[in-house]
Amino acid sequence: MEPTPFLRTQKPATLADLAVIEQQYGFTLPDDYKAHVLRYNGGFPARSSFMEVAPDGDQVERGINSFYAVRHGENTLESSLKSLYDQLHPDLVPFADDGGGDQFCLSVGPKDYGSIYYIGLESYTPPEGEYDEETKTWGPPAPLDYGTGVHFLASSFTAFMNGLVDVPDQD
């Protein structure tokens, strides 16, 4: 499938811009996502829906409003990380939204690195951290314990992008 074009993108990001984010938050972004941001920084895709296959087999449309730009523009990856990082599992990085506050996230965790998830904030309950009896402190939640309201969409950013479709209005 031909890559979906992006509209209203920002000034291109650089590898140095991405490295600053990775260093600040202590994760490594997947290469396919980095390549996308270096080509299309922010904006929205011409094919703007992903069809999630629900556990019961039904398809659920997940519409994308915009991708977060790196460093440039109003809605940036940096601002989304700043506002959502303490609410989400530390392995999830929000990279786009649906216009109503729900988030598309990529995993930077070791067990599902690069996978894409959708978080419906109305039904989202953040995961609890793990309590360490020895140190009497709370640590991060277990890997893959992303909380309720989190839906798996694709095994990689590339698979996610290849799964974007244009859904005609139902009027």
mmCIF file of C-alpha atoms in Angstrom:
data_model
loop_
_atom_site.group_PDB
_atom_site.id
_atom_site.type_symbol
_atom_site.label_atom_id
_atom_site.label_comp_id
_atom_site.label_asym_id
_atom_site.label_seq_id
_atom_site.Cartn_x
_atom_site.Cartn_y
_atom_site.Cartn_z
ATOM 1 C CA MET A 1 0.000 0.000 0.000
ATOM 2 C CA GLU A 2 1.196 3.498 -0.858
ATOM 3 C CA PRO A 3 2.187 5.526 2.248
ATOM 4 C CA THR A 4 -0.594 7.840 3.355
ATOM 5 C CA PRO A 5 0.212 11.500 2.728
ATOM 6 C CA PHE A 6 0.205 13.897 5.658
ATOM 7 C CA LEU A 7 -1.320 17.357 5.666
ATOM 8 C CA ARG A 8 -0.434 20.438 7.735
ATOM 9 C CA THR A 9 2.892 19.122 8.956
ATOM 10 C CA GLN A 10 5.426 21.246 10.821
ATOM 11 C CA LYS A 11 9.041 22.151 10.112
ATOM 12 C CA PRO A 12 11.032 18.893 9.977
ATOM 13 C CA ALA A 13 12.376 17.420 13.187
ATOM 14 C CA THR A 14 15.981 16.278 13.445
ATOM 15 C CA LEU A 15 17.645 13.242 14.984
ATOM 16 C CA ALA A 16 19.058 15.619 17.605
ATOM 17 C CA ASP A 17 15.506 16.727 18.509
ATOM 18 C CA LEU A 18 14.492 13.090 18.996
ATOM 19 C CA ALA A 19 17.649 12.311 20.975
ATOM 20 C CA VAL A 20 16.829 15.106 23.456
ATOM 21 C CA ILE A 21 13.396 13.558 24.138
ATOM 22 C CA GLU A 22 14.841 10.054 24.456
ATOM 23 C CA GLN A 23 17.500 11.223 26.870
ATOM 24 C CA GLN A 24 15.085 13.297 28.963
ATOM 25 C CA TYR A 25 12.586 10.445 29.387
ATOM 26 C CA GLY A 26 15.003 7.506 29.319
ATOM 27 C CA PHE A 27 13.557 5.533 26.408
ATOM 28 C CA THR A 28 14.432 4.777 22.804
ATOM 29 C CA LEU A 29 11.824 5.487 20.167
ATOM 30 C CA PRO A 30 11.305 2.819 17.475
ATOM 31 C CA ASP A 31 13.203 3.421 14.226
ATOM 32 C CA ASP A 32 10.066 3.328 12.052
ATOM 33 C CA TYR A 33 8.460 6.040 14.175
ATOM 34 C CA LYS A 34 11.631 8.153 14.025
ATOM 35 C CA ALA A 35 11.740 7.824 10.228
ATOM 36 C CA HIS A 36 8.131 8.978 10.066
ATOM 37 C CA VAL A 37 8.767 12.058 12.248
ATOM 38 C CA LEU A 38 11.810 12.999 10.188
ATOM 39 C CA ARG A 39 9.638 12.917 7.043
ATOM 40 C CA TYR A 40 6.257 14.101 8.386
ATOM 41 C CA ASN A 41 6.483 16.093 11.592
ATOM 42 C CA GLY A 42 3.002 16.289 13.075
ATOM 43 C CA GLY A 43 -0.031 16.986 10.945
ATOM 44 C CA PHE A 44 -2.770 14.547 10.109
ATOM 45 C CA PRO A 45 -2.955 11.638 7.672
ATOM 46 C CA ALA A 46 -5.157 11.713 4.569
ATOM 47 C CA ARG A 47 -6.324 8.208 5.564
ATOM 48 C CA SER A 48 -7.249 8.988 9.145
ATOM 49 C CA SER A 49 -8.911 5.912 10.635
ATOM 50 C CA PHE A 50 -7.638 2.651 12.018
ATOM 51 C CA MET A 51 -10.060 -0.257 12.266
ATOM 52 C CA GLU A 52 -9.457 -2.051 15.567
ATOM 53 C CA VAL A 53 -10.582 -5.657 15.728
ATOM 54 C CA ALA A 54 -12.334 -5.993 19.086
ATOM 55 C CA PRO A 55 -12.131 -9.239 21.113
ATOM 56 C CA ASP A 56 -15.648 -10.166 19.919
ATOM 57 C CA GLY A 57 -14.525 -9.813 16.282
ATOM 58 C CA ASP A 58 -16.342 -6.541 15.615
ATOM 59 C CA GLN A 59 -14.439 -3.674 14.052
ATOM 60 C CA VAL A 60 -14.167 -0.384 15.926
ATOM 61 C CA GLU A 61 -13.149 2.755 14.053
ATOM 62 C CA ARG A 62 -10.389 4.743 15.754
ATOM 63 C CA GLY A 63 -10.203 8.151 14.077
ATOM 64 C CA ILE A 64 -7.025 10.212 14.243
ATOM 65 C CA ASN A 65 -7.237 13.967 14.661
ATOM 66 C CA SER A 66 -3.521 14.772 14.556
ATOM 67 C CA PHE A 67 -0.053 13.453 15.179
ATOM 68 C CA TYR A 68 2.106 15.334 17.674
ATOM 69 C CA ALA A 69 4.987 17.234 16.106
ATOM 70 C CA VAL A 70 8.454 17.188 17.613
ATOM 71 C CA ARG A 71 9.678 20.602 18.748
ATOM 72 C CA HIS A 72 7.579 22.690 16.330
ATOM 73 C CA GLY A 73 3.922 23.727 16.481
ATOM 74 C CA GLU A 74 1.252 23.873 19.175
ATOM 75 C CA ASN A 75 0.608 20.183 19.879
ATOM 76 C CA THR A 76 4.013 18.616 20.363
ATOM 77 C CA LEU A 77 5.272 15.259 21.499
ATOM 78 C CA GLU A 78 7.094 17.083 24.278
ATOM 79 C CA SER A 79 3.921 18.763 25.582
ATOM 80 C CA SER A 80 1.933 15.511 25.429
ATOM 81 C CA LEU A 81 4.667 13.705 27.360
ATOM 82 C CA LYS A 82 4.799 16.493 29.916
ATOM 83 C CA SER A 83 1.046 16.487 30.508
ATOM 84 C CA LEU A 84 0.412 12.720 30.293
ATOM 85 C CA TYR A 85 3.628 11.009 31.375
ATOM 86 C CA ASP A 86 2.675 10.681 35.056
ATOM 87 C CA GLN A 87 -0.802 9.389 34.126
ATOM 88 C CA LEU A 88 0.298 6.671 31.709
ATOM 89 C CA HIS A 89 2.437 3.573 32.130
ATOM 90 C CA PRO A 90 6.078 4.691 31.654
ATOM 91 C CA ASP A 91 6.383 2.332 28.657
ATOM 92 C CA LEU A 92 3.683 4.201 26.673
ATOM 93 C CA VAL A 93 4.449 7.292 24.596
ATOM 94 C CA PRO A 94 1.458 9.254 23.243
ATOM 95 C CA PHE A 95 2.088 10.217 19.603
ATOM 96 C CA ALA A 96 -1.374 11.221 18.311
ATOM 97 C CA ASP A 97 -4.892 12.008 19.497
ATOM 98 C CA ASP A 98 -8.430 11.558 18.278
ATOM 99 C CA GLY A 99 -9.561 15.133 18.926
ATOM 100 C CA GLY A 100 -11.549 14.199 22.034
ATOM 101 C CA GLY A 101 -8.590 13.538 24.304
ATOM 102 C CA ASP A 102 -8.147 9.828 23.598
ATOM 103 C CA GLN A 103 -4.556 8.893 22.792
ATOM 104 C CA PHE A 104 -2.649 6.727 20.337
ATOM 105 C CA CYS A 105 0.506 5.478 22.067
ATOM 106 C CA LEU A 106 3.539 3.455 21.131
ATOM 107 C CA SER A 107 5.266 1.105 23.491
ATOM 108 C CA VAL A 108 8.905 1.591 24.379
ATOM 109 C CA GLY A 109 8.771 -1.342 26.807
ATOM 110 C CA PRO A 110 10.918 -4.466 26.430
ATOM 111 C CA LYS A 111 8.058 -6.974 26.068
ATOM 112 C CA ASP A 112 6.097 -5.254 23.273
ATOM 113 C CA TYR A 113 8.533 -2.661 21.926
ATOM 114 C CA GLY A 114 7.048 -0.675 19.050
ATOM 115 C CA SER A 115 3.467 -1.903 19.503
ATOM 116 C CA ILE A 116 0.651 0.616 19.107
ATOM 117 C CA TYR A 117 -2.196 1.094 21.594
ATOM 118 C CA TYR A 118 -5.305 3.258 21.827
ATOM 119 C CA ILE A 119 -6.305 4.690 25.197
ATOM 120 C CA GLY A 120 -9.949 5.643 25.616
ATOM 121 C CA LEU A 121 -9.685 8.119 28.476
ATOM 122 C CA GLU A 122 -13.346 7.770 29.537
ATOM 123 C CA SER A 123 -12.780 4.115 30.402
ATOM 124 C CA TYR A 124 -9.091 4.434 31.314
ATOM 125 C CA THR A 125 -7.839 3.529 34.755
ATOM 126 C CA PRO A 126 -4.070 3.957 35.153
ATOM 127 C CA PRO A 127 -2.127 0.938 36.363
ATOM 128 C CA GLU A 128 -0.982 0.894 39.948
ATOM 129 C CA GLY A 129 2.706 0.704 40.675
ATOM 130 C CA GLU A 130 4.202 -2.233 42.479
ATOM 131 C CA TYR A 131 4.875 -1.876 46.193
ATOM 132 C CA ASP A 132 8.312 -3.012 47.330
ATOM 133 C CA GLU A 133 8.013 -4.431 50.860
ATOM 134 C CA GLU A 134 11.763 -4.258 51.366
ATOM 135 C CA THR A 135 12.151 -0.548 50.587
ATOM 136 C CA LYS A 136 8.567 0.410 51.509
ATOM 137 C CA THR A 137 8.241 2.385 48.277
ATOM 138 C CA TRP A 138 6.065 2.249 45.178
ATOM 139 C CA GLY A 139 7.733 1.444 41.881
ATOM 140 C CA PRO A 140 6.497 1.502 38.310
ATOM 141 C CA PRO A 141 3.712 -0.861 37.243
ATOM 142 C CA ALA A 142 4.587 -4.232 35.779
ATOM 143 C CA PRO A 143 5.412 -4.399 32.057
ATOM 144 C CA LEU A 144 2.270 -4.724 29.953
ATOM 145 C CA ASP A 145 0.059 -3.694 32.886
ATOM 146 C CA TYR A 146 -1.230 -0.647 31.034
ATOM 147 C CA GLY A 147 -4.518 -0.314 32.937
ATOM 148 C CA THR A 148 -8.104 -0.588 31.745
ATOM 149 C CA GLY A 149 -9.334 1.225 28.648
ATOM 150 C CA VAL A 150 -6.162 0.399 26.690
ATOM 151 C CA HIS A 151 -6.644 -1.335 23.330
ATOM 152 C CA PHE A 152 -3.942 -3.074 21.280
ATOM 153 C CA LEU A 153 -3.978 -1.895 17.657
ATOM 154 C CA ALA A 154 -0.823 -3.048 15.872
ATOM 155 C CA SER A 155 2.499 -4.767 16.484
ATOM 156 C CA SER A 156 4.538 -1.874 15.036
ATOM 157 C CA PHE A 157 4.264 1.719 13.912
ATOM 158 C CA THR A 158 4.693 0.555 10.310
ATOM 159 C CA ALA A 159 1.821 -1.936 10.662
ATOM 160 C CA PHE A 160 -0.308 0.817 12.210
ATOM 161 C CA MET A 161 0.428 3.221 9.352
ATOM 162 C CA ASN A 162 -0.255 0.506 6.781
ATOM 163 C CA GLY A 163 -3.593 -0.147 8.501
ATOM 164 C CA LEU A 164 -4.879 3.416 8.150
ATOM 165 C CA VAL A 165 -7.983 3.664 5.991
ATOM 166 C CA ASP A 166 -10.316 6.328 4.688
ATOM 167 C CA VAL A 167 -13.791 5.801 6.139
ATOM 168 C CA PRO A 168 -16.547 7.640 4.255
ATOM 169 C CA ASP A 169 -18.990 9.736 6.274
ATOM 170 C CA GLN A 170 -22.090 7.816 7.306
ATOM 171 C CA ASP A 171 -24.487 10.732 6.580
#
